[in-house]
mmCIF file of C-alpha atoms in Angstrom:
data_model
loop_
_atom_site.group_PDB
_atom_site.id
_atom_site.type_symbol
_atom_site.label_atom_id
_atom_site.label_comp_id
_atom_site.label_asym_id
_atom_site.label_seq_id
_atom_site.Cartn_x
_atom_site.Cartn_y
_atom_site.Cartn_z
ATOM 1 C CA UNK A 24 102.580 121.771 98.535
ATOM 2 C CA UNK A 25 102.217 120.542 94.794
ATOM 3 C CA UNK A 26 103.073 116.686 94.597
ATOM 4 C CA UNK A 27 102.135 116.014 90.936
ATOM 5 C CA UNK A 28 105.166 116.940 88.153
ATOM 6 C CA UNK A 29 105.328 116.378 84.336
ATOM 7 C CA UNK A 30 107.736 114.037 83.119
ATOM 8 C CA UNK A 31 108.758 114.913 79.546
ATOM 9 C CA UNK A 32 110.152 111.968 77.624
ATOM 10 C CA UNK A 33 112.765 112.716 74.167
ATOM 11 C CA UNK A 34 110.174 110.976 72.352
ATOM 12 C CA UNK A 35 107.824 113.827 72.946
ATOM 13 C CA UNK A 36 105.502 112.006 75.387
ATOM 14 C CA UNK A 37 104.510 113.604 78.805
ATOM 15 C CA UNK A 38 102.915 112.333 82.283
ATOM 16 C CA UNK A 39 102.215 113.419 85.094
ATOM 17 C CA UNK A 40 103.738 111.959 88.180
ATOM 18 C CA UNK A 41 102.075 111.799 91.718
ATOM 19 C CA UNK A 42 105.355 112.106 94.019
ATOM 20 C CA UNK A 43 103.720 111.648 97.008
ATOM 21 C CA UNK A 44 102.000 108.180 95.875
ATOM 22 C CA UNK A 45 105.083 107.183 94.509
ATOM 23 C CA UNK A 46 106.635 107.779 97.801
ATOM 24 C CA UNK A 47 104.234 105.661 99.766
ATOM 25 C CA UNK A 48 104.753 102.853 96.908
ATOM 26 C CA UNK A 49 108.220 102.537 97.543
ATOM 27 C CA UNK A 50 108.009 102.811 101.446
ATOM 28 C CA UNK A 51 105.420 100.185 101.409
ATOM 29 C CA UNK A 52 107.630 98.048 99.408
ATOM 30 C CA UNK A 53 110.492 98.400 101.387
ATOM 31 C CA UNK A 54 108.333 97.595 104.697
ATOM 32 C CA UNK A 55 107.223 94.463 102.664
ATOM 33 C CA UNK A 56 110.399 93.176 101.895
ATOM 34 C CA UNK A 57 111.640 94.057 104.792
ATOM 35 C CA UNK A 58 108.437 92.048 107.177
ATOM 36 C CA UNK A 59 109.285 89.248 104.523
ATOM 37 C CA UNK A 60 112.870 89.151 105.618
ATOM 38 C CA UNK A 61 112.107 88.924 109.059
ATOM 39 C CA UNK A 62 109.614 86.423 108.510
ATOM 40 C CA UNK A 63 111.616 84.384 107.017
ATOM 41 C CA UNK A 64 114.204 83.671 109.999
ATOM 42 C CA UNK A 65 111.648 83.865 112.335
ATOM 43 C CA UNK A 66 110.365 79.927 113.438
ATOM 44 C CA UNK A 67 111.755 77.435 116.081
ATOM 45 C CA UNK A 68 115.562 77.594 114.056
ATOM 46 C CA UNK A 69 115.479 81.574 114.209
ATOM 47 C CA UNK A 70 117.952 82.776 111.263
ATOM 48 C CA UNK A 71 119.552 86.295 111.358
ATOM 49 C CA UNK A 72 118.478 89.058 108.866
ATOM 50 C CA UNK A 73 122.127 88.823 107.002
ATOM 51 C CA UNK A 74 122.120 85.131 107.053
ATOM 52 C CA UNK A 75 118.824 85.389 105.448
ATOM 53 C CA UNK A 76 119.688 87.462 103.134
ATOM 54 C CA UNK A 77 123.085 85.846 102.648
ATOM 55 C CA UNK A 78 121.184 82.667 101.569
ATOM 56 C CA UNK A 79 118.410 84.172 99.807
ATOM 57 C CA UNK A 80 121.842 85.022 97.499
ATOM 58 C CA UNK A 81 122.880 81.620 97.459
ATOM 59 C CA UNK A 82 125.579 81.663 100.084
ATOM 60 C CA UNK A 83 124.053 80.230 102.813
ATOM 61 C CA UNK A 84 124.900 76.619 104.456
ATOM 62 C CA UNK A 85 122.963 73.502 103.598
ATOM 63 C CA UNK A 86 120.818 73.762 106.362
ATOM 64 C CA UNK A 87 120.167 77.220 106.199
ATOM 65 C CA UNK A 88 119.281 76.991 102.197
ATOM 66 C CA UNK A 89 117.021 74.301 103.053
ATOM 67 C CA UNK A 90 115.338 75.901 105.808
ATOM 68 C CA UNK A 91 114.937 79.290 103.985
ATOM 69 C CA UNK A 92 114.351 78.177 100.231
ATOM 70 C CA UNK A 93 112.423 75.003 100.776
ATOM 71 C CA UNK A 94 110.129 75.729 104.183
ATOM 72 C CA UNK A 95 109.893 79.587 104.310
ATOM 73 C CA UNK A 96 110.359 81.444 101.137
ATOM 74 C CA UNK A 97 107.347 79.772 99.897
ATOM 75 C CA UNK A 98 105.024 80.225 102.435
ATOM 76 C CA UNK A 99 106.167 83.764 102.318
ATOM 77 C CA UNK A 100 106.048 84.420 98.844
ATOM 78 C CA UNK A 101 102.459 83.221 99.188
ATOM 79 C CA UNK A 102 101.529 85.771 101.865
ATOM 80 C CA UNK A 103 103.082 88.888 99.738
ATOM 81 C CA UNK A 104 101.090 86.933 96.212
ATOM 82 C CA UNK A 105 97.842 86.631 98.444
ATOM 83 C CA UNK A 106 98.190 90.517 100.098
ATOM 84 C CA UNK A 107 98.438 91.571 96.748
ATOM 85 C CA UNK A 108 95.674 89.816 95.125
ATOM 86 C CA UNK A 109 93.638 90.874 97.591
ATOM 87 C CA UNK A 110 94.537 94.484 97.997
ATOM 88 C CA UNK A 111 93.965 94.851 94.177
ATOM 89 C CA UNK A 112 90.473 93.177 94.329
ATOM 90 C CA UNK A 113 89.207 95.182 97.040
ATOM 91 C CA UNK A 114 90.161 98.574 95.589
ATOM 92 C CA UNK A 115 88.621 97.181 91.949
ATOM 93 C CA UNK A 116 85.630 96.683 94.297
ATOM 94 C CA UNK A 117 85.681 99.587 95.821
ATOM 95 C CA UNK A 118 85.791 101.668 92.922
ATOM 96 C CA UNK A 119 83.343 99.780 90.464
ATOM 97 C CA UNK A 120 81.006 100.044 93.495
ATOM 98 C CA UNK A 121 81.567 103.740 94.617
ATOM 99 C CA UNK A 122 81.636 102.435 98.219
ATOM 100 C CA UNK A 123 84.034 101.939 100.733
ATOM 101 C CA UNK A 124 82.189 98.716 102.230
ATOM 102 C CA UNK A 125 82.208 97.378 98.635
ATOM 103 C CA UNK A 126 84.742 95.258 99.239
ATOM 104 C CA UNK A 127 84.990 91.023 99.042
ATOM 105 C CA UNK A 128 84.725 90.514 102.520
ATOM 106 C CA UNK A 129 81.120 92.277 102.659
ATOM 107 C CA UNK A 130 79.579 90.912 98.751
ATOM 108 C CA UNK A 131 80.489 87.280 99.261
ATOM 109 C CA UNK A 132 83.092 86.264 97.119
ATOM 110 C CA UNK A 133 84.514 85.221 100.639
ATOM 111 C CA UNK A 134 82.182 83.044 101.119
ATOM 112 C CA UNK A 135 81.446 81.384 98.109
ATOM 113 C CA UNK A 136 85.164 80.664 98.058
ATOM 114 C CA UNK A 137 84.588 79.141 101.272
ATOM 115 C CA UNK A 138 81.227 77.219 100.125
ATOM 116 C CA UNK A 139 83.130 75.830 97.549
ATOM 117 C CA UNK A 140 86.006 74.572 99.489
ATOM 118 C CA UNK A 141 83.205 73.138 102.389
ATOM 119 C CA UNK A 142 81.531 70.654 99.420
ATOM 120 C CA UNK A 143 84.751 68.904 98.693
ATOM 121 C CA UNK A 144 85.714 68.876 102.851
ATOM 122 C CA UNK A 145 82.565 67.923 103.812
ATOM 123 C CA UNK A 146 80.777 65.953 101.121
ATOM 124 C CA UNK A 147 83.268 64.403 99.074
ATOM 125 C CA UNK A 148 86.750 64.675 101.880
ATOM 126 C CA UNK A 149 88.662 66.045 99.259
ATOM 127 C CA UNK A 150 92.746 66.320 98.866
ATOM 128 C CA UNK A 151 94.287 69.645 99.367
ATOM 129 C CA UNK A 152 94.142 70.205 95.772
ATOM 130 C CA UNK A 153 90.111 69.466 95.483
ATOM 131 C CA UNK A 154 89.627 71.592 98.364
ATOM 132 C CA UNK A 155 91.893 74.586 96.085
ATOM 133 C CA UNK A 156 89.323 74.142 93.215
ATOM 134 C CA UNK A 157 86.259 74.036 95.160
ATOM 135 C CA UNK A 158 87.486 76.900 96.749
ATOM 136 C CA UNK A 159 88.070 78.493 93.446
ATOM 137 C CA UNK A 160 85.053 77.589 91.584
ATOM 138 C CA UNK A 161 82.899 78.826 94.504
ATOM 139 C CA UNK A 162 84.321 82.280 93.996
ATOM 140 C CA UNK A 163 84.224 82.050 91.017
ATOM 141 C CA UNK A 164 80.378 81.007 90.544
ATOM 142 C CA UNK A 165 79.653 83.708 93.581
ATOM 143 C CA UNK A 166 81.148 86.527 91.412
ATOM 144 C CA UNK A 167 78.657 85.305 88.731
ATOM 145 C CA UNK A 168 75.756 85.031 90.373
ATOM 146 C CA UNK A 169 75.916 88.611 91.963
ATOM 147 C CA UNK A 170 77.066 90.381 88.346
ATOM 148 C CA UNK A 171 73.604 88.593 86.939
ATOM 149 C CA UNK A 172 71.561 89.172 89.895
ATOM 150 C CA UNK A 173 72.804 93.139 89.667
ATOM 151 C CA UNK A 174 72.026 93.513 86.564
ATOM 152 C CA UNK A 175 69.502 96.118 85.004
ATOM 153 C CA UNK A 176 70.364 97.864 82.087
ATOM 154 C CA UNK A 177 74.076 98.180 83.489
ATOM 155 C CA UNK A 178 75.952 97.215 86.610
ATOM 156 C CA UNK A 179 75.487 100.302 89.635
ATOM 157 C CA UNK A 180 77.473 100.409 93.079
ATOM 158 C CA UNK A 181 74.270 100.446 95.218
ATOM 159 C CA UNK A 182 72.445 97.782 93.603
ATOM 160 C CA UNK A 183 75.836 95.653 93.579
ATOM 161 C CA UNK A 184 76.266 96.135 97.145
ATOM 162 C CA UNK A 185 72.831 95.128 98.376
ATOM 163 C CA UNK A 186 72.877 91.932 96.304
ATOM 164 C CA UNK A 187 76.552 90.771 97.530
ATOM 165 C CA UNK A 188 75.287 91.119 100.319
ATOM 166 C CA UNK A 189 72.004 89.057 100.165
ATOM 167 C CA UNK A 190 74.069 86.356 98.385
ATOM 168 C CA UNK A 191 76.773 86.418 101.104
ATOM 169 C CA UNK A 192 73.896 86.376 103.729
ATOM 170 C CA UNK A 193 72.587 82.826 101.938
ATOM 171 C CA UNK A 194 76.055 81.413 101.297
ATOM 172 C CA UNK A 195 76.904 82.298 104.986
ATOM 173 C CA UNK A 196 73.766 79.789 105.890
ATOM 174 C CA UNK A 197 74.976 76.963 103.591
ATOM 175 C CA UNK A 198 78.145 77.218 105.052
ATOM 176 C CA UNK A 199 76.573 76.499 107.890
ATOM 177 C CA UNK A 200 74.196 73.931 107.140
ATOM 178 C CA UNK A 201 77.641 72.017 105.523
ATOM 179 C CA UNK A 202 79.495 72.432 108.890
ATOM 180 C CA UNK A 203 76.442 71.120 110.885
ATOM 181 C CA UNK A 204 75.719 67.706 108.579
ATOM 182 C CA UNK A 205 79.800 66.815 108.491
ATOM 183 C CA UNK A 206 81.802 64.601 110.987
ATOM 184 C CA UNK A 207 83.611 65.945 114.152
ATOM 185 C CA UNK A 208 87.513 65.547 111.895
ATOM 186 C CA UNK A 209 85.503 67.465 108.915
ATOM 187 C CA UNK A 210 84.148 70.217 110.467
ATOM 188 C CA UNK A 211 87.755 70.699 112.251
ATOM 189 C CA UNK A 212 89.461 70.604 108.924
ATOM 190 C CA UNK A 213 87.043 73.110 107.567
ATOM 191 C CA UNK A 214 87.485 75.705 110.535
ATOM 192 C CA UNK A 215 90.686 75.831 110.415
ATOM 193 C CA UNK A 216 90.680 76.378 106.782
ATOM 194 C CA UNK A 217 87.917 79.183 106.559
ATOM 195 C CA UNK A 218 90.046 80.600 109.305
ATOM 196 C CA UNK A 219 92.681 81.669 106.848
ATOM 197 C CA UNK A 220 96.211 80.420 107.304
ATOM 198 C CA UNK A 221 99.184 80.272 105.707
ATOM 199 C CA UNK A 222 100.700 77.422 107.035
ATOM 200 C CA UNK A 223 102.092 74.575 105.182
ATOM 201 C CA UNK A 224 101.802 76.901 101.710
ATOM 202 C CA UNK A 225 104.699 75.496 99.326
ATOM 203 C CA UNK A 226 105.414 75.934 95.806
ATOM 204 C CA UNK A 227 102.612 74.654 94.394
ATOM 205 C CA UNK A 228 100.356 77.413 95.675
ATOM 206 C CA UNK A 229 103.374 80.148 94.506
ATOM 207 C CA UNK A 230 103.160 79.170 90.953
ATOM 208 C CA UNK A 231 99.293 79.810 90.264
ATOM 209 C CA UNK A 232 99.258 82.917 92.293
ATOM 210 C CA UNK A 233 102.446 84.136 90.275
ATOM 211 C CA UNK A 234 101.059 83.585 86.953
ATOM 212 C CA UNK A 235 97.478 84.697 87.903
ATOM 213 C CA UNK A 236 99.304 87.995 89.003
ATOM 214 C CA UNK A 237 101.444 88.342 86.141
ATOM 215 C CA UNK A 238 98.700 88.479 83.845
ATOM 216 C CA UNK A 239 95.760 90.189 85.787
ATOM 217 C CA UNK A 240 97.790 92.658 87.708
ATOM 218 C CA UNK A 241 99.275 94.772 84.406
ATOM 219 C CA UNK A 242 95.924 94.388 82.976
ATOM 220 C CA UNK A 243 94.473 96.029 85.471
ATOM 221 C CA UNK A 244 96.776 98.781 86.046
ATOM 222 C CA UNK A 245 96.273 99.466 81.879
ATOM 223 C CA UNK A 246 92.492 100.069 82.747
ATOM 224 C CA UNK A 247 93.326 102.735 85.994
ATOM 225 C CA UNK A 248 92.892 105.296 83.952
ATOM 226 C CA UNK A 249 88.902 104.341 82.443
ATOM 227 C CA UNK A 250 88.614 102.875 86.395
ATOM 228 C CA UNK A 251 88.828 106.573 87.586
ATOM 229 C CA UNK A 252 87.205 108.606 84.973
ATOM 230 C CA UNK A 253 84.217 105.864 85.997
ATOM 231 C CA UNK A 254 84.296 107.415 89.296
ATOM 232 C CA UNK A 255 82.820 110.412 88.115
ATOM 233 C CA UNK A 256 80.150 109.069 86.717
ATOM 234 C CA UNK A 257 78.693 106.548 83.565
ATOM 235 C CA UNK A 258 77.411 109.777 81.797
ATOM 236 C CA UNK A 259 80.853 111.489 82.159
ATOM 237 C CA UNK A 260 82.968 108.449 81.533
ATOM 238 C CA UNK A 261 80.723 107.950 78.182
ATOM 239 C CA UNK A 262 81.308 111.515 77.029
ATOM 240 C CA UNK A 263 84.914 110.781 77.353
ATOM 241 C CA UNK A 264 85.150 107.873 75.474
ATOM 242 C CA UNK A 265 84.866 105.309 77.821
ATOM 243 C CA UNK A 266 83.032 101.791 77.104
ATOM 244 C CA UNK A 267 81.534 101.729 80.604
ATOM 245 C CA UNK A 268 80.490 98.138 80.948
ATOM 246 C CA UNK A 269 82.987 96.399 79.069
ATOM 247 C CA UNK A 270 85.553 98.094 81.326
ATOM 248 C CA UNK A 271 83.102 97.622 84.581
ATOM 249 C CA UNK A 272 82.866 94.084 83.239
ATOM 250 C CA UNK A 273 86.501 93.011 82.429
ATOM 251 C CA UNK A 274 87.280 94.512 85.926
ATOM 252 C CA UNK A 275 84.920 92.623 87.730
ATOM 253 C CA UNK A 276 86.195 89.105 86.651
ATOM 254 C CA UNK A 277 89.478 90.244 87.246
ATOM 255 C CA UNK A 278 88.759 90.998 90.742
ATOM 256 C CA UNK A 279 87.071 88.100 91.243
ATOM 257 C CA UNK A 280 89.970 85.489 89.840
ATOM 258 C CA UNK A 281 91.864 87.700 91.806
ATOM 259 C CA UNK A 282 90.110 87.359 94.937
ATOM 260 C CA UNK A 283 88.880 83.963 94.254
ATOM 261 C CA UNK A 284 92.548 82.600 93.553
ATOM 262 C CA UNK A 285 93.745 84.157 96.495
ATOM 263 C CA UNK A 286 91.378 82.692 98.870
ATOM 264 C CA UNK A 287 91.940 79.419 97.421
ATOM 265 C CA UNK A 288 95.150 79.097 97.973
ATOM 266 C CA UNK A 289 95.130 80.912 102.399
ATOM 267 C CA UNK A 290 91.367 80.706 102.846
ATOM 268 C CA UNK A 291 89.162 83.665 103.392
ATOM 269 C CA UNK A 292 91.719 85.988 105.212
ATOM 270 C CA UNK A 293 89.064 88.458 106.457
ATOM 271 C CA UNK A 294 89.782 92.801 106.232
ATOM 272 C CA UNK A 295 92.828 92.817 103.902
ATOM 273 C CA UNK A 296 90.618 93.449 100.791
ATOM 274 C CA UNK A 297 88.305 95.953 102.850
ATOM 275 C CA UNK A 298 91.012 97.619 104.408
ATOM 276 C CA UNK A 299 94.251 98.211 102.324
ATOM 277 C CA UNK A 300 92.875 100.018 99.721
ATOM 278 C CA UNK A 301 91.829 102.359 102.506
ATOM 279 C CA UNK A 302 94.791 102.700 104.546
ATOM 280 C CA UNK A 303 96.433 103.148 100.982
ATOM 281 C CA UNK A 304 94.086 106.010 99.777
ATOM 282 C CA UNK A 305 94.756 107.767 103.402
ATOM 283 C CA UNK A 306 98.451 107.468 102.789
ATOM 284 C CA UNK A 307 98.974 108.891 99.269
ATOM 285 C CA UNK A 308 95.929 111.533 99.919
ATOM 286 C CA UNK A 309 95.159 110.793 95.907
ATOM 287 C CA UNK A 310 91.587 110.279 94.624
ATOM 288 C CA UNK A 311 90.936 107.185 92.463
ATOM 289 C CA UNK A 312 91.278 103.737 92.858
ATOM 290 C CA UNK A 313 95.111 103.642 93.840
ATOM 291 C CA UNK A 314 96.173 100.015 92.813
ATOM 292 C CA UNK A 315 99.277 100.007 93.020
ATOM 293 C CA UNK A 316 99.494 101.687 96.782
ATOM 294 C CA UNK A 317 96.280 98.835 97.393
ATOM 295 C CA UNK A 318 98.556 96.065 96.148
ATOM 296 C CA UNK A 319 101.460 96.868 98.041
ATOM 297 C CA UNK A 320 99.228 98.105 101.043
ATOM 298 C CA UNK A 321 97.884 94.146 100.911
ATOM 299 C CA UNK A 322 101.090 92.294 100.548
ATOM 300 C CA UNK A 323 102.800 94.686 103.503
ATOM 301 C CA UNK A 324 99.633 93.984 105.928
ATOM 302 C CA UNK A 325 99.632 90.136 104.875
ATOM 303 C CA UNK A 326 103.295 89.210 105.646
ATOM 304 C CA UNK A 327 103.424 91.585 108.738
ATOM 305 C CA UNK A 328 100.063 89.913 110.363
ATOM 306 C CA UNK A 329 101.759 86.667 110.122
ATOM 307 C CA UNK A 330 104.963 88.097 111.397
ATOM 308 C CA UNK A 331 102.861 89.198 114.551
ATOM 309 C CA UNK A 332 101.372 86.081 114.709
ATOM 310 C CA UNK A 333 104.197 83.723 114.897
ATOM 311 C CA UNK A 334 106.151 86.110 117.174
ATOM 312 C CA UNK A 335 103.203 86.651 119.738
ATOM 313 C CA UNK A 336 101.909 83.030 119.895
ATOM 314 C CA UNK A 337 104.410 80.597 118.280
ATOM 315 C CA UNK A 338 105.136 79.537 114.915
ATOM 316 C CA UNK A 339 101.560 77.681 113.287
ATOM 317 C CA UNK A 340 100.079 77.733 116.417
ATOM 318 C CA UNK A 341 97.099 81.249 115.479
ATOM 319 C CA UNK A 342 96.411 81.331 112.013
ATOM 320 C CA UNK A 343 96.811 84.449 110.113
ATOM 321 C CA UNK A 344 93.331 85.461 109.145
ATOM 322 C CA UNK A 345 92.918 85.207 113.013
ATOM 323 C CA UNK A 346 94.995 88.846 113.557
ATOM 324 C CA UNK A 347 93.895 90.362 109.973
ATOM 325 C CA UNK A 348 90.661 90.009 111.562
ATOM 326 C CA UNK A 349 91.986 91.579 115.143
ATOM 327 C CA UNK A 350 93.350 94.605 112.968
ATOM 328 C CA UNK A 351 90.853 95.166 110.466
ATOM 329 C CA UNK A 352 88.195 95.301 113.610
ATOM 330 C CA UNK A 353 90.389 97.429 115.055
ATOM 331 C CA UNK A 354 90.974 99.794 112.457
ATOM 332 C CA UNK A 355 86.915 99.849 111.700
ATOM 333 C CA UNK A 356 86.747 101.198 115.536
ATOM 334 C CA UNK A 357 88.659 103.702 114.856
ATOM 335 C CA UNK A 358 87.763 104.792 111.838
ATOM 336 C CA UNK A 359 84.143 104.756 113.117
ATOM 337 C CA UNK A 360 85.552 106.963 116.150
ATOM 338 C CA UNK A 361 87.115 109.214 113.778
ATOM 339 C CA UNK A 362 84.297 110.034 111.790
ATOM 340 C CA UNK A 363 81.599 110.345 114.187
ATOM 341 C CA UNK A 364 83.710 113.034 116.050
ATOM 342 C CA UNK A 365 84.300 115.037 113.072
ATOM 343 C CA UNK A 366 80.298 114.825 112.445
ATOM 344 C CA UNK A 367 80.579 112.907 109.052
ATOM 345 C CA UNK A 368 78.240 110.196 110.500
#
């Protein structure tokens, strides 16, 4: 069955339109919403879906407005901003790299976020904002170490794979080293937060991601098109027109302040990156580097983890990155499962 049509516009302009992807866009953003919702009135003062919604529309009592607009929506909004961010820079990743494994999680950018955020815990006991910039100028210093180290006459997948993941191996030991030299109320701090969690998130962690989005996310989606013809190829995407490594490059640091910012603000929620663009790419059955299926993949996963998490164990009491971990490990099983019985591997 043929799920790509032409759209003719009066003006004379034609596109193509993938049906089926734009399906699984607007089901995935309806199950986000919908998680978010129900995350919302879920906590110790449970709140109905209509009241939610009711107040959400400005109706709601003073307690319920409070509640909802001043303790959850934030925290929310910074699950969906952080699913997102991450879904887009894993599926950037994934596609500069040509490899399914190329992914934050597995080149570092994890950790150096992480790195960052352990010098101001550990060595300087830094507020919750210092800890947010370390954490964001470790990522962001990560991503530029393994673009320089990877470089040879160009940027390839292979070679950018192997070196994030000698430079995650090293930053991985640091971490270490930091956790080992700092006090007993540091290195408790510190867990928690490379745990990934999205409690206590308020407006001042919305804002950033918001405006990070609103700027990176279009540009990205305006550079799908050189993104895929990439995929088949530098030669190829040359003969076409494409600047290869100004696009490969631009991309890059956007999936870095993308993954960088994100981390900084929950922590380094581990499998989202590596595993929505994925679960996205199985959905729409469409080659390329689906973004926008990868973003909403990410912000769906994100908001529903925590939604599991709070209604399994209590509200704050099992960080998020705890089950996104639980679920990506689970979903690696089974993809591993899958593929060794149909003799790919």
């Amino acid at each position: 069955m043929k799920t790509n049509r032409a759209i003719r516009t009066p003006g004379g302009l034609s596109l193509r339109v993938d049906v089926r992807a734009v399906s699984v866009v607007a089901l995935l953003l309806l199950c986000a919403l919908a998680a978010s919702v129900v995350l919302i009135g879920t906590g110790d003062f449970p709140i109905p879906a209509a009241d939610v919604l009711r107040t959400l529309a400005g109706d709601g009592n003073a307690g319920q407005e409070f509640i909802v607009n001043e303790l959850r929506l934030p925290r929310v909004l910074v699950g969906l901003l952080v699913g997102a961010s991450l879904g887009v820079g894993g599926a950037l990743f994934q596609a500069i790299s040509r490899n399914p494994l190329g992914s934050p999680d597995v080149l570092g950018l994890g950790q150096g976020a992480t790195a960052g955020a352990l010098v101001m815990i550990v060595l300087f006991s830094g507020s919750a904002a210092q800890v947010t910039l370390g954490a964001l100028v470790g990522g962001l210093a990560t991503g530029f170490a393994i673009y320089l180290l990877a470089w040879k006459r160009g940027v390839h997948g292979y070679r950018l794979v192997l070196v994030g993941i000698g430079v995650s191996a090293i930053v991985t030991a640091l971490n270490g080293y930091l956790l080992t030299v700092s006090d007993i109320v540091d290195a408790a701090r510190a867990v928690v937060w490379m745990t990934g969690s999205l409690n206590g998130r308020d407006w001042d962690q919305v804002w950033p991601l918001l405006m990070l989005c609103g700027v990176l996310v279009p540009f990205v989606l305006a550079n799908a098109r050189g993104l895929r013809m990439m995929e088949m190829g530098d030669d190829v995407s040359y003969a076409l027109g494409v600047r290869v490594e100004r696009v490969r490059l631009l991309l890059l640091v956007a999936a870095v302040l993308l993954t960088a910012t994100a981390t900084a603000a929950a922590g380094p929620v581990s499998f989202v990156a590596l595993t929505a663009p994925q679960l996205a790419r199985r959905l729409t059955r469409s080659p390329g580097p689906n973004l926008l299926p990868s973003l909403c993949m990410g912000a769906a996963l994100l908001v529903t983890a925590d939604w599991i998490s709070q209604r399994t164990f209590g509200a704050d009491q099992v960080p998020v990155g705890v089950v996104t971990g639980v679920l990506g490990g689970v979903y690696l099983l089974w993809l591993l499962v899958t593929e060794r019985k149909a003799g790919r591997i």
